[in-house]
PDB file of C-alpha atoms and ligand atoms in Angstrom:
ATOM      1  CA  MET A   1     -22.123 -11.562  10.145  1.00 62.00           C
ATOM      2  CA  LYS A   2     -19.430  -9.845  12.030  1.00 70.00           C
ATOM      3  CA  LYS A   3     -19.332  -6.204  12.019  1.00 80.00           C
ATOM      4  CA  SER A   4     -15.241  -6.115  12.316  1.00 92.00           C
ATOM      5  CA  VAL A   5     -15.095  -7.925   8.715  1.00 95.00           C
ATOM      6  CA  LEU A   6     -16.863  -5.424   7.140  1.00 95.00           C
ATOM      7  CA  SER A   7     -15.311  -2.203   8.680  1.00 95.00           C
ATOM      8  CA  ALA A   8     -11.691  -4.153   7.908  1.00 96.00           C
ATOM      9  CA  ILE A   9     -12.943  -4.620   4.376  1.00 97.00           C
ATOM     10  CA  GLY A  10     -13.979  -0.435   4.249  1.00 95.00           C
ATOM     11  CA  ALA A  11     -10.381   0.176   5.544  1.00 96.00           C
ATOM     12  CA  TYR A  12      -8.588  -1.688   3.220  1.00 97.00           C
ATOM     13  CA  TYR A  13     -10.505  -1.951   0.072  1.00 97.00           C
ATOM     14  CA  PRO A  14      -9.653  -2.884  -2.702  1.00 96.00           C
ATOM     15  CA  LYS A  15      -6.973  -4.785  -0.880  1.00 95.00           C
ATOM     16  CA  ILE A  16      -9.409  -7.404   0.770  1.00 96.00           C
ATOM     17  CA  ALA A  17      -8.306 -11.201  -0.399  1.00 93.00           C
ATOM     18  CA  ASP A  18      -6.540 -11.729   2.691  1.00 92.00           C
ATOM     19  CA  ILE A  19      -9.485 -10.377   4.757  1.00 94.00           C
ATOM     20  CA  VAL A  20     -12.178 -12.545   2.848  1.00 93.00           C
ATOM     21  CA  SER A  21     -10.070 -15.865   3.329  1.00 90.00           C
ATOM     22  CA  GLN A  22      -9.567 -15.022   6.963  1.00 91.00           C
ATOM     23  CA  TYR A  23     -13.261 -14.449   7.590  1.00 93.00           C
ATOM     24  CA  GLU A  24     -13.701 -17.868   5.167  1.00 90.00           C
ATOM     25  CA  ASP A  25     -11.244 -19.874   7.895  1.00 89.00           C
ATOM     26  CA  SER A  26     -13.289 -18.563  10.572  1.00 92.00           C
ATOM     27  CA  LEU A  27     -16.275 -20.167   9.770  1.00 92.00           C
ATOM     28  CA  PRO A  28     -17.426 -23.823  10.027  1.00 92.00           C
ATOM     29  CA  ILE A  29     -17.291 -25.321   6.330  1.00 89.00           C
ATOM     30  CA  GLU A  30     -21.068 -25.567   5.910  1.00 92.00           C
ATOM     31  CA  ARG A  31     -21.664 -21.981   6.540  1.00 93.00           C
ATOM     32  CA  ARG A  32     -18.892 -20.694   4.405  1.00 92.00           C
ATOM     33  CA  VAL A  33     -20.887 -20.618   0.765  1.00 91.00           C
ATOM     34  CA  THR A  34     -23.728 -18.544   1.629  1.00 94.00           C
ATOM     35  CA  ALA A  35     -21.764 -16.474   4.473  1.00 95.00           C
ATOM     36  CA  LEU A  36     -19.069 -15.403   1.636  1.00 94.00           C
ATOM     37  CA  GLN A  37     -21.888 -14.861  -0.840  1.00 95.00           C
ATOM     38  CA  GLU A  38     -23.720 -12.442   1.408  1.00 96.00           C
ATOM     39  CA  LEU A  39     -20.394 -10.623   2.592  1.00 96.00           C
ATOM     40  CA  GLY A  40     -19.846 -10.495  -1.058  1.00 97.00           C
ATOM     41  CA  ARG A  41     -23.121  -8.907  -1.909  1.00 97.00           C
ATOM     42  CA  LYS A  42     -23.085  -6.200   0.912  1.00 97.00           C
ATOM     43  CA  VAL A  43     -19.615  -5.421  -0.400  1.00 97.00           C
ATOM     44  CA  GLY A  44     -20.295  -5.143  -4.188  1.00 98.00           C
ATOM     45  CA  GLY A  45     -23.808  -2.841  -3.304  1.00 97.00           C
ATOM     46  CA  GLY A  46     -22.164  -0.691  -1.050  1.00 97.00           C
ATOM     47  CA  ILE A  47     -19.294   0.094  -3.993  1.00 97.00           C
ATOM     48  CA  TYR A  48     -22.163   0.505  -6.562  1.00 98.00           C
ATOM     49  CA  GLN A  49     -23.778   2.774  -3.927  1.00 97.00           C
ATOM     50  CA  ARG A  50     -20.420   4.594  -3.627  1.00 96.00           C
ATOM     51  CA  ASP A  51     -19.103   4.989  -7.146  1.00 96.00           C
ATOM     52  CA  TYR A  52     -21.610   4.727  -9.450  1.00 96.00           C
ATOM     53  CA  SER A  53     -25.033   5.563  -7.910  1.00 95.00           C
ATOM     54  CA  LEU A  54     -24.702   9.020  -9.096  1.00 93.00           C
ATOM     55  CA  GLY A  55     -26.106  10.137 -12.707  1.00 89.00           C
ATOM     56  CA  SER A  56     -28.223   7.796 -15.009  1.00 93.00           C
ATOM     57  CA  PRO A  57     -28.296   4.173 -13.997  1.00 96.00           C
ATOM     58  CA  LEU A  58     -26.634   2.437 -17.297  1.00 97.00           C
ATOM     59  CA  LYS A  59     -28.628  -0.594 -18.559  1.00 96.00           C
ATOM     60  CA  MET A  60     -27.082  -4.328 -19.810  1.00 94.00           C
ATOM     61  CA  PRO A  61     -24.728  -4.652 -20.893  1.00 93.00           C
ATOM     62  CA  THR A  62     -23.145  -1.437 -20.598  1.00 95.00           C
ATOM     63  CA  THR A  63     -23.014  -1.655 -16.841  1.00 96.00           C
ATOM     64  CA  ILE A  64     -20.853  -4.700 -17.046  1.00 97.00           C
ATOM     65  CA  THR A  65     -18.391  -3.270 -19.413  1.00 96.00           C
ATOM     66  CA  ARG A  66     -18.608   0.528 -17.543  1.00 96.00           C
ATOM     67  CA  GLU A  67     -19.197  -0.060 -14.312  1.00 97.00           C
ATOM     68  CA  LEU A  68     -18.862  -3.732 -12.853  1.00 98.00           C
ATOM     69  CA  VAL A  69     -15.464  -4.490 -15.164  1.00 98.00           C
ATOM     70  CA  PRO A  70     -13.584  -1.282 -13.691  1.00 97.00           C
ATOM     71  CA  ALA A  71     -14.966  -2.074 -10.070  1.00 97.00           C
ATOM     72  CA  LEU A  72     -13.531  -5.602  -9.885  1.00 98.00           C
ATOM     73  CA  LYS A  73     -10.151  -4.468 -11.794  1.00 97.00           C
ATOM     74  CA  GLY A  74      -9.536  -3.176  -8.128  1.00 94.00           C
ATOM     75  CA  LEU A  75      -9.995  -6.411  -7.003  1.00 95.00           C
ATOM     76  CA  SER A  76      -8.001  -8.846  -9.518  1.00 95.00           C
ATOM     77  CA  LYS A  77      -7.118  -8.892 -13.039  1.00 96.00           C
ATOM     78  CA  VAL A  78     -10.404  -9.398 -15.065  1.00 97.00           C
ATOM     79  CA  LYS A  79     -11.781  -9.885 -18.564  1.00 96.00           C
ATOM     80  CA  ALA A  80     -15.203  -9.920 -19.699  1.00 96.00           C
ATOM     81  CA  LYS A  81     -16.665 -11.238 -22.546  1.00 96.00           C
ATOM     82  CA  ASN A  82     -20.794 -10.712 -23.203  1.00 94.00           C
ATOM     83  CA  ASN A  83     -22.211 -11.713 -19.698  1.00 95.00           C
ATOM     84  CA  VAL A  84     -19.188 -13.723 -18.645  1.00 97.00           C
ATOM     85  CA  ILE A  85     -16.983 -12.302 -16.220  1.00 97.00           C
ATOM     86  CA  TYR A  86     -13.129 -14.103 -16.218  1.00 97.00           C
ATOM     87  CA  LEU A  87     -11.158 -13.070 -12.909  1.00 95.00           C
ATOM     88  CA  ILE A  88      -7.569 -14.028 -13.749  1.00 94.00           C
ATOM     89  CA  LYS A  89      -4.912 -15.283 -10.908  1.00 90.00           C
ATOM     90  CA  CYS A  90      -8.309 -14.954  -8.820  1.00 90.00           C
ATOM     91  CA  PRO A  91      -7.055 -13.806  -5.730  1.00 89.00           C
ATOM     92  CA  PHE A  92      -9.991 -15.706  -3.268  1.00 89.00           C
ATOM     93  CA  CYS A  93      -8.972 -18.966  -4.286  1.00 82.00           C
ATOM     94  CA  LYS A  94      -5.170 -19.206  -4.695  1.00 66.00           C
ATOM     95  CA  SER A  95      -4.585 -21.280  -2.304  1.00 60.00           C
ATOM     96  CA  SER A  96      -7.318 -23.083  -1.773  1.00 57.00           C
ATOM     97  CA  ASP A  97      -8.151 -26.800  -2.874  1.00 60.00           C
ATOM     98  CA  HIS A  98     -11.484 -28.155  -4.226  1.00 56.00           C
ATOM     99  CA  THR A  99     -13.386 -27.227  -0.985  1.00 58.00           C
ATOM    100  CA  HIS A 100     -12.781 -23.523  -1.155  1.00 69.00           C
ATOM    101  CA  SER A 101     -15.710 -21.224  -1.312  1.00 76.00           C
ATOM    102  CA  GLY A 102     -13.889 -18.091  -1.517  1.00 83.00           C
ATOM    103  CA  CYS A 103     -15.236 -17.458  -5.086  1.00 90.00           C
ATOM    104  CA  HIS A 104     -18.615 -17.340  -3.790  1.00 93.00           C
ATOM    105  CA  PHE A 105     -17.545 -13.487  -2.544  1.00 96.00           C
ATOM    106  CA  ILE A 106     -17.237 -12.403  -6.201  1.00 96.00           C
ATOM    107  CA  VAL A 107     -20.377 -13.956  -7.026  1.00 97.00           C
ATOM    108  CA  GLY A 108     -22.093 -12.274  -4.075  1.00 97.00           C
ATOM    109  CA  TYR A 109     -20.109  -9.167  -4.979  1.00 98.00           C
ATOM    110  CA  ILE A 110     -21.266  -9.361  -8.851  1.00 98.00           C
ATOM    111  CA  GLU A 111     -24.668 -10.072  -7.380  1.00 98.00           C
ATOM    112  CA  GLY A 112     -25.184  -7.111  -5.081  1.00 97.00           C
ATOM    113  CA  PHE A 113     -23.650  -4.240  -7.269  1.00 98.00           C
ATOM    114  CA  LEU A 114     -25.863  -5.337 -10.028  1.00 97.00           C
ATOM    115  CA  ALA A 115     -29.098  -5.301  -7.552  1.00 97.00           C
ATOM    116  CA  SER A 116     -28.210  -1.988  -6.651  1.00 97.00           C
ATOM    117  CA  ASN A 117     -28.566  -0.774 -10.099  1.00 97.00           C
ATOM    118  CA  PRO A 118     -32.413   0.753 -10.317  1.00 96.00           C
ATOM    119  CA  ALA A 119     -31.942   0.154 -14.313  1.00 96.00           C
ATOM    120  CA  ILE A 120     -31.198  -3.812 -13.882  1.00 95.00           C
ATOM    121  CA  ASP A 121     -33.798  -6.395 -13.258  1.00 90.00           C
ATOM    122  CA  VAL A 122     -32.943  -9.241 -11.008  1.00 86.00           C
ATOM    123  CA  VAL A 123     -30.045 -10.852 -11.939  1.00 89.00           C
ATOM    124  CA  GLN A 124     -28.485 -14.482 -11.188  1.00 94.00           C
ATOM    125  CA  VAL A 125     -24.860 -15.224 -10.976  1.00 97.00           C
ATOM    126  CA  GLU A 126     -23.244 -18.366 -11.011  1.00 95.00           C
ATOM    127  CA  GLU A 127     -19.603 -19.569 -10.751  1.00 94.00           C
ATOM    128  CA  THR A 128     -19.408 -21.141 -14.183  1.00 94.00           C
ATOM    129  CA  ASN A 129     -15.814 -22.542 -13.661  1.00 92.00           C
ATOM    130  CA  CYS A 130     -13.287 -22.234 -10.925  1.00 90.00           C
ATOM    131  CA  GLY A 131      -9.682 -22.457 -11.732  1.00 89.00           C
ATOM    132  CA  ALA A 132      -8.974 -23.381  -7.873  1.00 86.00           C
ATOM    133  CA  GLY A 133      -5.814 -25.632  -8.014  1.00 82.00           C
ATOM    134  CA  SER A 134      -5.472 -25.185 -12.019  1.00 84.00           C
ATOM    135  CA  THR A 135      -6.030 -22.374 -14.254  1.00 86.00           C
ATOM    136  CA  ASN A 136      -6.580 -20.111 -11.641  1.00 87.00           C
ATOM    137  CA  ILE A 137      -9.214 -18.408 -14.095  1.00 92.00           C
ATOM    138  CA  CYS A 138     -12.636 -18.257 -12.496  1.00 94.00           C
ATOM    139  CA  GLU A 139     -15.513 -17.699 -14.890  1.00 96.00           C
ATOM    140  CA  PHE A 140     -18.598 -16.084 -13.722  1.00 97.00           C
ATOM    141  CA  THR A 141     -21.425 -15.910 -15.821  1.00 97.00           C
ATOM    142  CA  ILE A 142     -24.370 -13.241 -15.121  1.00 97.00           C
ATOM    143  CA  GLY A 143     -27.896 -14.837 -16.372  1.00 91.00           C
TER     144      GLY A 143
HETATM  145 ZN1  LIG B 201     -13.087 -19.934  -8.114  1.00 73.21          ZN
END
């Protein structure tokens, strides 16, 4: 991963959707999903460390409503219902078609964020519904 991407994200956070899509465009299609997810993990983990690692770590599901959702709100309009997170007007796939991989940044972000919380066991995150080209509401399930 290019260091310049991470430092640009650090400089412009949370206004990073354009930086993430430029990074996505710079990669060969077959590498995009993995690379975007990896980038998201670094960013989400970094934000947890920066903003939420002081004090006693919150367990599931409290960490979702009290920490993860507020963190994601910087990036997009967000709703959460139990272990499902909805990005409304997801800025990471707004202009893309079915070949997009931008939402994998969010998959990685949620994984990295929760993995940095010592009170949480390993989690798996999946984009269970993508709104690219239709509703523009992307749904992420934490398992
Ligand atoms: Zn999506």
